[in-house]
Short mmCIF file of C-alpha atoms in Angstrom, two decimals:
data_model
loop_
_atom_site.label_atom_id
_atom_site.label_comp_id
_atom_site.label_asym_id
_atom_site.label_seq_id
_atom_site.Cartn_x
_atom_site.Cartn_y
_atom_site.Cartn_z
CA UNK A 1 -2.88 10.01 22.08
CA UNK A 2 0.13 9.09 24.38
CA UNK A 3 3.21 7.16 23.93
CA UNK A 4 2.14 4.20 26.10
CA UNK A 5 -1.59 3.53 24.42
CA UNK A 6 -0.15 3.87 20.90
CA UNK A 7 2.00 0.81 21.98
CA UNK A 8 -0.64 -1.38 22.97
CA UNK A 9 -2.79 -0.81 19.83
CA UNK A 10 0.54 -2.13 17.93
CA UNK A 11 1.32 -4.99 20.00
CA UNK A 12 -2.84 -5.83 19.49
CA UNK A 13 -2.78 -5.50 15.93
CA UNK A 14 0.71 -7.31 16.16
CA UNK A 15 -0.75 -10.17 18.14
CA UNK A 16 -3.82 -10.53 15.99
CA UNK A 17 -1.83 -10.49 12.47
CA UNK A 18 1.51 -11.53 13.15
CA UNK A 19 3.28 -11.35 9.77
CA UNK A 20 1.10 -9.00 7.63
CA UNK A 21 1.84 -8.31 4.00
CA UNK A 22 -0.22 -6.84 0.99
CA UNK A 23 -3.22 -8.33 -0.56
CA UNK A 24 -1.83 -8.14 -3.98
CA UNK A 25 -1.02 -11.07 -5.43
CA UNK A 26 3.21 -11.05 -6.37
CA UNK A 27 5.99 -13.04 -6.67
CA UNK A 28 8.88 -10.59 -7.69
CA UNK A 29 9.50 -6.99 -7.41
CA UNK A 30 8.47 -6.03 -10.84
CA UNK A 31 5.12 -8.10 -10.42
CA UNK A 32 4.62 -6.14 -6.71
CA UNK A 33 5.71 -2.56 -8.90
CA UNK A 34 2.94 -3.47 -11.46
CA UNK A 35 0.21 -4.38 -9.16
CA UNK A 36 0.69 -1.13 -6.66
CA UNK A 37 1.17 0.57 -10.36
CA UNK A 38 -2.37 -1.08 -11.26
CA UNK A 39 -3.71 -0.63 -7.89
CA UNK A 40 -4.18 3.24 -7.62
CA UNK A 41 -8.13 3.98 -7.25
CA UNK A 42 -8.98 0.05 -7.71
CA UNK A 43 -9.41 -2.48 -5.20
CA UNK A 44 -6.87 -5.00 -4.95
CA UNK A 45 -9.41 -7.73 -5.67
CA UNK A 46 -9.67 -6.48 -9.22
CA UNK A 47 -5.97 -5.52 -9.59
CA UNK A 48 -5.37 -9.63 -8.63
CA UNK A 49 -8.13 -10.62 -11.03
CA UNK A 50 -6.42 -8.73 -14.04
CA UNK A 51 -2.65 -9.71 -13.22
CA UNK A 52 -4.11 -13.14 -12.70
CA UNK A 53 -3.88 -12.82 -16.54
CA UNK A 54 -1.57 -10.78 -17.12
CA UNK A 55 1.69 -12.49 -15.31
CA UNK A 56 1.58 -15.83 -16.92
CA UNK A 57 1.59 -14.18 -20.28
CA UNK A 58 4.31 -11.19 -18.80
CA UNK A 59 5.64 -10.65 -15.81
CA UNK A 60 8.98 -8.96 -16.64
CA UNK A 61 9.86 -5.57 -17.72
CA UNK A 62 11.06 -6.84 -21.85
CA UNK A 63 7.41 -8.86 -22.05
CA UNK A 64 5.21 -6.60 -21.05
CA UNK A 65 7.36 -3.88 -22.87
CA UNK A 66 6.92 -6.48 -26.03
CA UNK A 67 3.11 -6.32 -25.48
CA UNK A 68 2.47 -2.92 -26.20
CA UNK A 69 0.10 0.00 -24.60
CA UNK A 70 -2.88 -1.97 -26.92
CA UNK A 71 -1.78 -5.67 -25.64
CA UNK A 72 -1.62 -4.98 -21.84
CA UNK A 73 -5.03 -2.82 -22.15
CA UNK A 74 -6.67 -6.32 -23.15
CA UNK A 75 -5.06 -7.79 -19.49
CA UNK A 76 -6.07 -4.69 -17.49
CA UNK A 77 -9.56 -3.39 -19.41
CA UNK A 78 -11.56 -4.19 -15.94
CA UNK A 79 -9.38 -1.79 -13.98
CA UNK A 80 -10.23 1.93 -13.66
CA UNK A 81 -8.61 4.41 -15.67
CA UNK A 82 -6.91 1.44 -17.43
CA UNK A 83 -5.72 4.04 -20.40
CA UNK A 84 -3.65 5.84 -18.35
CA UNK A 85 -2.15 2.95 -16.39
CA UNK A 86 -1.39 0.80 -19.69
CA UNK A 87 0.67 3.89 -20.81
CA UNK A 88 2.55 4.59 -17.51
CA UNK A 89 3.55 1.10 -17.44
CA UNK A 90 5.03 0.50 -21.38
CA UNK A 91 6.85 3.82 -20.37
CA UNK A 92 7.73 2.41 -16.88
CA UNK A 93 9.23 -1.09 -18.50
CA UNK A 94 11.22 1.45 -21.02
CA UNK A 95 12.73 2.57 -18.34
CA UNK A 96 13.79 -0.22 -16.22
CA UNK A 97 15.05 -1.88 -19.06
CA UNK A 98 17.36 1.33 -20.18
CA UNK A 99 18.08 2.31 -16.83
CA UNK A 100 17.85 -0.31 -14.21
CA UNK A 101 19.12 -3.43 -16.07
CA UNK A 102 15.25 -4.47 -15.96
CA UNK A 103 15.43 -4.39 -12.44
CA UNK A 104 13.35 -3.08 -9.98
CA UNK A 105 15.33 0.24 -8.38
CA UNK A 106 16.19 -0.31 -4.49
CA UNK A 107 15.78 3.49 -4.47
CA UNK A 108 13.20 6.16 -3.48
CA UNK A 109 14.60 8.81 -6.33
CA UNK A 110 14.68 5.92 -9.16
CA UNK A 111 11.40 4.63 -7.96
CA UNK A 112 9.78 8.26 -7.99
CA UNK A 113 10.68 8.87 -11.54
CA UNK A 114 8.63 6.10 -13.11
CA UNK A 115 5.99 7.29 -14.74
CA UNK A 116 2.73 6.82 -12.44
CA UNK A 117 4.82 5.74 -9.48
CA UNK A 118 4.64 8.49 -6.08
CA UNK A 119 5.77 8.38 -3.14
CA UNK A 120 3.06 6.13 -1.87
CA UNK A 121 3.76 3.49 -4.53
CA UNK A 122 7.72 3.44 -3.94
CA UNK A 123 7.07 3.21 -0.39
CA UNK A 124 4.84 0.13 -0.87
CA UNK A 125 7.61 -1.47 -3.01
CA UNK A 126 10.61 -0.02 -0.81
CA UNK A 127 8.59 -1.53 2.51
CA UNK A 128 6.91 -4.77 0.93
CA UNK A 129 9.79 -5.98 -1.57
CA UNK A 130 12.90 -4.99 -0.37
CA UNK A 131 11.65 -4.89 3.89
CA UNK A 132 12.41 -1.02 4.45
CA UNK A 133 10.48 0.37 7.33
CA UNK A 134 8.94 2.66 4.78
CA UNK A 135 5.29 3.59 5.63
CA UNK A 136 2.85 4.30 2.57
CA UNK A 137 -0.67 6.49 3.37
CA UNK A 138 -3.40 5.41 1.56
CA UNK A 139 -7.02 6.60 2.13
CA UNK A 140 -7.26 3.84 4.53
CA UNK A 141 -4.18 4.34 6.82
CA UNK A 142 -4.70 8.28 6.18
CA UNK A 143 -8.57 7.41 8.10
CA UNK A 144 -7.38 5.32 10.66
CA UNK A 145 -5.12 7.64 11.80
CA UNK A 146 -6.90 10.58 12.21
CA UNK A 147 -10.76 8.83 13.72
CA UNK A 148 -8.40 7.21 16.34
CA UNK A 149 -6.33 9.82 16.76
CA UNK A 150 -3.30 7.36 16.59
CA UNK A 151 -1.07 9.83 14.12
CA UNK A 152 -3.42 12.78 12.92
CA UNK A 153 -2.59 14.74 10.05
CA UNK A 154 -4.13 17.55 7.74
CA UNK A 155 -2.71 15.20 4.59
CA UNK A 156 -0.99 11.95 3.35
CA UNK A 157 2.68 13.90 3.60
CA UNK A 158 1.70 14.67 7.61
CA UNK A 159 0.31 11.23 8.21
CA UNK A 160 3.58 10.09 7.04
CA UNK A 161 5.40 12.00 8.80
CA UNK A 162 3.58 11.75 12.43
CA UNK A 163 3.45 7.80 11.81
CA UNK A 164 7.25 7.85 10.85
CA UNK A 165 7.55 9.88 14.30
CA UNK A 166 5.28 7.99 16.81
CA UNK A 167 5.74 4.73 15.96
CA UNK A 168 8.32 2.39 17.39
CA UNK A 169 11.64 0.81 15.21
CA UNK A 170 9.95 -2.35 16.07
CA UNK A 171 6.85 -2.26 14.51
CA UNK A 172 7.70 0.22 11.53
CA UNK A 173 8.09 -2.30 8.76
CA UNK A 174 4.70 -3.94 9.66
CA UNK A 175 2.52 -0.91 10.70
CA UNK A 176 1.13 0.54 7.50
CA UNK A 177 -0.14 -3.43 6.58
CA UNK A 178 -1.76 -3.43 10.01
CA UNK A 179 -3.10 0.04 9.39
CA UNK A 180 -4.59 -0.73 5.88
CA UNK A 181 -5.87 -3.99 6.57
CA UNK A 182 -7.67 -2.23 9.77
CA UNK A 183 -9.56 0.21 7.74
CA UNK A 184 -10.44 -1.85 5.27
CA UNK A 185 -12.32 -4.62 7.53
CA UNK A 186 -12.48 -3.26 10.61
CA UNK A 187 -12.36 0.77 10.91
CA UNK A 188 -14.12 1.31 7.47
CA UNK A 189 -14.97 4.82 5.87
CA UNK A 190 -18.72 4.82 6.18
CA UNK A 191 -19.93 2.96 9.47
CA UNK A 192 -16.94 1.70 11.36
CA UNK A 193 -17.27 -1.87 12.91
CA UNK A 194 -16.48 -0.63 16.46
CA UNK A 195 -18.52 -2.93 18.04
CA UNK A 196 -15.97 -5.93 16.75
CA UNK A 197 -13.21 -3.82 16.94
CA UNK A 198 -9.90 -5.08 19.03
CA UNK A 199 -8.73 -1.34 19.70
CA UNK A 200 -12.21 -0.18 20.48
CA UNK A 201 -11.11 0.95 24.04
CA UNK A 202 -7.51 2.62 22.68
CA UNK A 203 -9.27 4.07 20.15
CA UNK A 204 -10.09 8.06 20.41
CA UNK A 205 -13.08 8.54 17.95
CA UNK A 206 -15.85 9.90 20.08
CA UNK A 207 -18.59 8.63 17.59
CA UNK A 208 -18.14 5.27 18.07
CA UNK A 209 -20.46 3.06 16.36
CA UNK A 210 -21.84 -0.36 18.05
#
């Protein structure tokens, strides 16, 4: 794909959703760190329906710490693998509350050391809560790319990377919300919605679907 068509499927998506953002439901840092935290395989609708909960009861690093791995289980038992995730985040409060002042780190390295945070979950938080032009891959953005042919890559780390590459300073701090929200609506896994699609005709994928 060339310089010149990857441009016009930005300015589209641009046009069409001019100030994108995440579906999950925040209103600080820490509350954005916990849902992305909460969010990995789970849809955001369920991630919102738990923290819908949650956050009026705790939504800072010393009260959810003061609930305990058995009190945020009972805010967070309809997510999947909800075990795991109520542990990584007692650990992940311990440590913001040693370390960071019980602040959320500014910082890739801090943000990569909390327990069940990657690189895909600091560069939500880096992008979404503190406006770097970070670009996260999720299995949406990672499909998107490659059917279209927009920023192909054998994995999440080359997505990144080619997307990081191709895509203009303008529209980095926006493009992985556009990207997401594309392949979950529009450009989705199974049967792709090309017929209603607003890049149909930038778009590379050769099995196109009406």
């Amino acid at each position: 794909m060339n310089k010149q068509k990857r441009i016009q499927i930005l300015q589209r998506l641009r046009e069409n959703n001019p100030k994108p953002t995440t579906e999950l439901e925040f209103n600080s840092p820490f509350e954005l760190l916990v849902a992305v935290l909460l969010s990995a395989q789970a849809t955001d609708v369920s991630v919102n329906k738990a923290t819908r909960l949650l956050y009026p009861v705790a939504n800072t690093p010393q009260a959810i710490y003061d609930l305990g791995v058995d009190g945020v289980k009972h805010y967070i038992k309809t997510i999947g693998l909800f075990n795991s995730k109520a542990e990584n985040l007692i650990k992940t409060c311990r440590i913001l509350l040693d370390q960071h002042n019980g602040e959320v780190p500014e910082n890739r390295e801090a943000l990569e050391a909390l327990p069940g945070v990657g690189r895909k979950t600091a560069n939500v938080v880096l992008n979404t809560a503190f406006g770097w032009p970070t670009i996260a891959v999720d299995t949406h953005i990672f499909r998107v790319s490659n059917r279209t042919k927009f920023a192909p890559g054998k994995n999440v780390d080359e997505v990144e990377q080619k997307l990081l590459k191709v895509v203009p300073a303008e529209f980095k701090l926006d493009v992985h919300h556009w990207l997401i929200l594309h392949g979950r609506y529009t450009c989705i896994a199974r049967k792709p919605k090309c017929g209603s699609c607003l890049i149909e005709d930038l778009c590379e994928f050769k099995d196109k679907v009406e």
